[in-house]
Every structure is written in structure tokens, then in C-alpha cells.
Amino acid sequence: VSWSSTPWATATAARPTSSACARHSASEAAADRPIPVDGLLSEEEFQRLLSQRLSSANGDLFSLLRFDLPSVPDLGSVLVDAVRAESGDLVAPLGNGFGVLLQDARAQQAEAFLRRVQTELRQHGHSVTLEAEILSSPDESDRIRQLIES
């Protein structure tokens, strides 16, 4: 599965249409979307935004990738370049590595993201194998809370 053939934005376009949903205007729908962040966040800001999304009344769907001890010095920049900031994706230092929040992404989409980043690193001469813990909300919300509280 290539990144360009399965954009995650399409996953949010097909929402159920109920009378309540039909009453929402385009501006209200836009207000429900996370504010785009373009760049590496501080760990504190990342944890705050992650906690906010966990507490969302509408049960935000997202996946969190946690990279430990990155062996690539510019991994943060590579991750920032790979996410969809306009969709609410976030990247920040997290513990001894990095955290990536992929808004509206399921675990299999997070795995595709990981493969894409791995390919990009290889194309830039890095011969490392990236490993990341992948957690999806709402199913693994308790584990995600543990990560940001530790």
C-alpha cells in the first residue's frame, strides 16, 4: 500500500449522515478538526494535545507511534516531513525517542506510515530498521494515557 494511494483524509470524509450531522454547517465541521501544527512540538505541548484528544467527547480516532532511542540524528525532521500537518498529525520528542500522532488513522495506516518513513530513510542512506510501538485510540486509550503520564 503506497502512501499516495490511500490518503488518510478520505477516512474522515465518509461520516454517517444523521439528522444531527446534517444540521452541522461547514464551519462547525471545520471547528471539529484539530488545528494544524507544522513542525516539531515540545514534549509538554504534545502531551497536552494528546490528552485533549483522548478526552474528546466525540472519541477521536487516531494512532500513536512511539519510537524509542532513534539511531537517526535527523529522525525528528524526517517524521515532521512525513506527517499530514493539515490533518492534525503531530510530532514531538517523547521520552527517549519521538511520538507521532496520526489523526484519523487506524493501526494498519500507522504501519503503512512506518514503512513509508523507513523507505525514505533508506533513500537518504540510512540503513537502520525503525521500530515503533503503535497504539490506536479509542481501543488503547488507557495505554496511551499511561505513556503520557509517565
PDB file of C-alpha atoms in Angstrom:
ATOM      1  CA  VAL A   1       0.000   0.000   0.000  1.00  0.00           C
ATOM      2  CA  SER A   2       1.565   3.266  -1.013  1.00  0.00           C
ATOM      3  CA  TRP A   3       1.087   6.474   0.927  1.00  0.00           C
ATOM      4  CA  SER A   4      -0.364   8.392  -2.003  1.00  0.00           C
ATOM      5  CA  SER A   5      -2.884   5.718  -2.943  1.00  0.00           C
ATOM      6  CA  THR A   6      -4.540   5.641   0.481  1.00  0.00           C
ATOM      7  CA  PRO A   7      -4.695   9.151   1.905  1.00  0.00           C
ATOM      8  CA  TRP A   8      -5.997   9.136   5.453  1.00  0.00           C
ATOM      9  CA  ALA A   9      -8.112  12.208   4.823  1.00  0.00           C
ATOM     10  CA  THR A  10     -10.589  10.030   2.937  1.00  0.00           C
ATOM     11  CA  ALA A  11     -11.257   8.055   6.109  1.00  0.00           C
ATOM     12  CA  THR A  12     -12.886  11.092   7.693  1.00  0.00           C
ATOM     13  CA  ALA A  13     -14.913  12.151   4.670  1.00  0.00           C
ATOM     14  CA  ALA A  14     -17.379   9.262   4.919  1.00  0.00           C
ATOM     15  CA  ARG A  15     -19.173  10.112   8.150  1.00  0.00           C
ATOM     16  CA  PRO A  16     -22.637   8.762   8.834  1.00  0.00           C
ATOM     17  CA  THR A  17     -25.388  11.157   7.922  1.00  0.00           C
ATOM     18  CA  SER A  18     -27.962  11.550  10.627  1.00  0.00           C
ATOM     19  CA  SER A  19     -30.311  14.440  11.203  1.00  0.00           C
ATOM     20  CA  ALA A  20     -27.868  15.792  13.808  1.00  0.00           C
ATOM     21  CA  CYS A  21     -24.953  15.545  11.382  1.00  0.00           C
ATOM     22  CA  ALA A  22     -26.969  17.121   8.586  1.00  0.00           C
ATOM     23  CA  ARG A  23     -27.591  20.195  10.737  1.00  0.00           C
ATOM     24  CA  HIS A  24     -23.878  20.912  11.099  1.00  0.00           C
ATOM     25  CA  SER A  25     -22.657  23.679   8.860  1.00  0.00           C
ATOM     26  CA  ALA A  26     -19.303  23.557   7.089  1.00  0.00           C
ATOM     27  CA  SER A  27     -17.869  25.995   9.623  1.00  0.00           C
ATOM     28  CA  GLU A  28     -18.952  23.784  12.527  1.00  0.00           C
ATOM     29  CA  ALA A  29     -17.364  20.767  10.852  1.00  0.00           C
ATOM     30  CA  ALA A  30     -14.151  22.743  10.381  1.00  0.00           C
ATOM     31  CA  ALA A  31     -14.208  23.713  14.055  1.00  0.00           C
ATOM     32  CA  ASP A  32     -14.199  19.997  14.980  1.00  0.00           C
ATOM     33  CA  ARG A  33     -10.896  19.454  13.152  1.00  0.00           C
ATOM     34  CA  PRO A  34      -7.607  19.833  15.035  1.00  0.00           C
ATOM     35  CA  ILE A  35      -5.604  22.971  14.374  1.00  0.00           C
ATOM     36  CA  PRO A  36      -2.713  22.165  12.002  1.00  0.00           C
ATOM     37  CA  VAL A  37       0.749  22.226  13.558  1.00  0.00           C
ATOM     38  CA  ASP A  38       3.714  22.436  11.212  1.00  0.00           C
ATOM     39  CA  GLY A  39       6.904  21.458  12.992  1.00  0.00           C
ATOM     40  CA  LEU A  40       8.289  19.619  15.977  1.00  0.00           C
ATOM     41  CA  LEU A  41       6.302  20.305  19.147  1.00  0.00           C
ATOM     42  CA  SER A  42       7.682  20.348  22.667  1.00  0.00           C
ATOM     43  CA  GLU A  43       7.036  17.174  24.630  1.00  0.00           C
ATOM     44  CA  GLU A  44       4.772  19.097  27.021  1.00  0.00           C
ATOM     45  CA  GLU A  45       2.653  20.547  24.201  1.00  0.00           C
ATOM     46  CA  PHE A  46       2.421  17.129  22.517  1.00  0.00           C
ATOM     47  CA  GLN A  47       1.258  15.510  25.753  1.00  0.00           C
ATOM     48  CA  ARG A  48      -1.281  18.299  26.311  1.00  0.00           C
ATOM     49  CA  LEU A  49      -2.744  17.943  22.803  1.00  0.00           C
ATOM     50  CA  LEU A  50      -2.713  14.146  23.045  1.00  0.00           C
ATOM     51  CA  SER A  51      -4.532  14.282  26.378  1.00  0.00           C
ATOM     52  CA  GLN A  52      -7.046  16.714  24.874  1.00  0.00           C
ATOM     53  CA  ARG A  53      -7.774  14.316  22.006  1.00  0.00           C
ATOM     54  CA  LEU A  54      -8.142  11.399  24.421  1.00  0.00           C
ATOM     55  CA  SER A  55     -10.737  13.419  26.342  1.00  0.00           C
ATOM     56  CA  SER A  56     -12.651  14.447  23.233  1.00  0.00           C
ATOM     57  CA  ALA A  57     -16.398  13.940  23.542  1.00  0.00           C
ATOM     58  CA  ASN A  58     -16.594  12.545  20.017  1.00  0.00           C
ATOM     59  CA  GLY A  59     -13.964   9.845  20.686  1.00  0.00           C
ATOM     60  CA  ASP A  60     -11.269  10.967  18.273  1.00  0.00           C
ATOM     61  CA  LEU A  61      -9.817   8.213  16.134  1.00  0.00           C
ATOM     62  CA  PHE A  62      -6.035   8.384  15.945  1.00  0.00           C
ATOM     63  CA  SER A  63      -2.930   6.253  16.184  1.00  0.00           C
ATOM     64  CA  LEU A  64       0.161   6.984  18.227  1.00  0.00           C
ATOM     65  CA  LEU A  65       3.576   5.729  17.167  1.00  0.00           C
ATOM     66  CA  ARG A  66       6.247   5.740  19.868  1.00  0.00           C
ATOM     67  CA  PHE A  67       9.836   5.487  18.633  1.00  0.00           C
ATOM     68  CA  ASP A  68      12.477   4.657  21.271  1.00  0.00           C
ATOM     69  CA  LEU A  69      16.103   5.791  21.124  1.00  0.00           C
ATOM     70  CA  PRO A  70      16.239   6.840  17.473  1.00  0.00           C
ATOM     71  CA  SER A  71      19.561   5.973  15.850  1.00  0.00           C
ATOM     72  CA  VAL A  72      18.987   8.520  13.093  1.00  0.00           C
ATOM     73  CA  PRO A  73      20.104  12.011  14.139  1.00  0.00           C
ATOM     74  CA  ASP A  74      17.549  13.782  11.914  1.00  0.00           C
ATOM     75  CA  LEU A  75      14.626  11.423  12.588  1.00  0.00           C
ATOM     76  CA  GLY A  76      12.512  14.257  14.023  1.00  0.00           C
ATOM     77  CA  SER A  77      12.801  16.241  10.784  1.00  0.00           C
ATOM     78  CA  VAL A  78      12.027  13.165   8.677  1.00  0.00           C
ATOM     79  CA  LEU A  79       8.906  12.486  10.770  1.00  0.00           C
ATOM     80  CA  VAL A  80       7.742  16.124  10.554  1.00  0.00           C
ATOM     81  CA  ASP A  81       8.122  15.995   6.759  1.00  0.00           C
ATOM     82  CA  ALA A  82       6.178  12.710   6.570  1.00  0.00           C
ATOM     83  CA  VAL A  83       3.058  13.663   8.550  1.00  0.00           C
ATOM     84  CA  ARG A  84      -0.069  15.444   7.315  1.00  0.00           C
ATOM     85  CA  ALA A  85       0.065  18.610   9.416  1.00  0.00           C
ATOM     86  CA  GLU A  86      -3.064  19.966   7.711  1.00  0.00           C
ATOM     87  CA  SER A  87      -4.984  16.952   9.065  1.00  0.00           C
ATOM     88  CA  GLY A  88      -3.873  17.403  12.654  1.00  0.00           C
ATOM     89  CA  ASP A  89      -0.915  14.992  12.760  1.00  0.00           C
ATOM     90  CA  LEU A  90       1.683  15.831  15.426  1.00  0.00           C
ATOM     91  CA  VAL A  91       5.369  15.025  16.063  1.00  0.00           C
ATOM     92  CA  ALA A  92       7.375  15.642  19.240  1.00  0.00           C
ATOM     93  CA  PRO A  93      10.125  14.245  21.413  1.00  0.00           C
ATOM     94  CA  LEU A  94       8.603  11.646  23.735  1.00  0.00           C
ATOM     95  CA  GLY A  95      10.704  10.099  26.456  1.00  0.00           C
ATOM     96  CA  ASN A  96      13.939   8.845  24.895  1.00  0.00           C
ATOM     97  CA  GLY A  97      12.598   8.995  21.356  1.00  0.00           C
ATOM     98  CA  PHE A  98       9.746  10.515  19.379  1.00  0.00           C
ATOM     99  CA  GLY A  99       5.970  10.368  19.356  1.00  0.00           C
ATOM    100  CA  VAL A 100       3.837  10.719  16.232  1.00  0.00           C
ATOM    101  CA  LEU A 101       0.083  11.210  16.441  1.00  0.00           C
ATOM    102  CA  LEU A 102      -1.681  10.333  13.190  1.00  0.00           C
ATOM    103  CA  GLN A 103      -5.160  11.842  13.276  1.00  0.00           C
ATOM    104  CA  ASP A 104      -7.978   9.681  11.872  1.00  0.00           C
ATOM    105  CA  ALA A 105      -5.589   6.748  11.360  1.00  0.00           C
ATOM    106  CA  ARG A 106      -6.096   3.143  12.330  1.00  0.00           C
ATOM    107  CA  ALA A 107      -3.230   0.803  13.274  1.00  0.00           C
ATOM    108  CA  GLN A 108      -2.808  -0.521   9.721  1.00  0.00           C
ATOM    109  CA  GLN A 109      -2.465   3.048   8.425  1.00  0.00           C
ATOM    110  CA  ALA A 110       0.141   3.725  11.116  1.00  0.00           C
ATOM    111  CA  GLU A 111       2.030   0.625   9.948  1.00  0.00           C
ATOM    112  CA  ALA A 112       1.959   1.978   6.378  1.00  0.00           C
ATOM    113  CA  PHE A 113       3.295   5.300   7.687  1.00  0.00           C
ATOM    114  CA  LEU A 114       6.131   3.458   9.457  1.00  0.00           C
ATOM    115  CA  ARG A 115       7.026   1.597   6.236  1.00  0.00           C
ATOM    116  CA  ARG A 116       6.989   4.879   4.311  1.00  0.00           C
ATOM    117  CA  VAL A 117       9.336   6.569   6.793  1.00  0.00           C
ATOM    118  CA  GLN A 118      11.629   3.513   6.679  1.00  0.00           C
ATOM    119  CA  THR A 119      11.748   3.749   2.878  1.00  0.00           C
ATOM    120  CA  GLU A 120      12.519   7.470   2.993  1.00  0.00           C
ATOM    121  CA  LEU A 121      15.367   6.870   5.446  1.00  0.00           C
ATOM    122  CA  ARG A 122      16.860   4.182   3.196  1.00  0.00           C
ATOM    123  CA  GLN A 123      16.656   6.535   0.216  1.00  0.00           C
ATOM    124  CA  HIS A 124      18.717   9.026   2.226  1.00  0.00           C
ATOM    125  CA  GLY A 125      21.420   6.472   3.025  1.00  0.00           C
ATOM    126  CA  HIS A 126      20.318   5.372   6.498  1.00  0.00           C
ATOM    127  CA  SER A 127      20.461   1.595   6.844  1.00  0.00           C
ATOM    128  CA  VAL A 128      18.550   1.332  10.103  1.00  0.00           C
ATOM    129  CA  THR A 129      15.410  -0.574  10.912  1.00  0.00           C
ATOM    130  CA  LEU A 130      12.883   1.581  12.700  1.00  0.00           C
ATOM    131  CA  GLU A 131      10.720   0.056  15.361  1.00  0.00           C
ATOM    132  CA  ALA A 132       7.746   1.765  16.908  1.00  0.00           C
ATOM    133  CA  GLU A 133       5.036   0.864  19.346  1.00  0.00           C
ATOM    134  CA  ILE A 134       1.703   1.542  17.644  1.00  0.00           C
ATOM    135  CA  LEU A 135      -1.331   2.349  19.779  1.00  0.00           C
ATOM    136  CA  SER A 136      -4.763   3.297  18.473  1.00  0.00           C
ATOM    137  CA  SER A 137      -7.473   5.326  20.132  1.00  0.00           C
ATOM    138  CA  PRO A 138     -10.063   4.665  21.333  1.00  0.00           C
ATOM    139  CA  ASP A 139      -9.163   0.948  21.735  1.00  0.00           C
ATOM    140  CA  GLU A 140      -5.854   1.516  23.531  1.00  0.00           C
ATOM    141  CA  SER A 141      -6.629   4.815  25.248  1.00  0.00           C
ATOM    142  CA  ASP A 142      -5.605   3.505  28.688  1.00  0.00           C
ATOM    143  CA  ARG A 143      -2.118   2.558  27.437  1.00  0.00           C
ATOM    144  CA  ILE A 144      -1.780   5.944  25.696  1.00  0.00           C
ATOM    145  CA  ARG A 145      -2.674   7.699  28.963  1.00  0.00           C
ATOM    146  CA  GLN A 146      -0.007   5.659  30.762  1.00  0.00           C
ATOM    147  CA  LEU A 147       2.597   6.811  28.248  1.00  0.00           C
ATOM    148  CA  ILE A 148       1.855  10.493  28.652  1.00  0.00           C
ATOM    149  CA  GLU A 149       1.583  10.310  32.427  1.00  0.00           C
ATOM    150  CA  SER A 150       4.936   8.561  32.926  1.00  0.00           C
TER     151      SER A 150
END
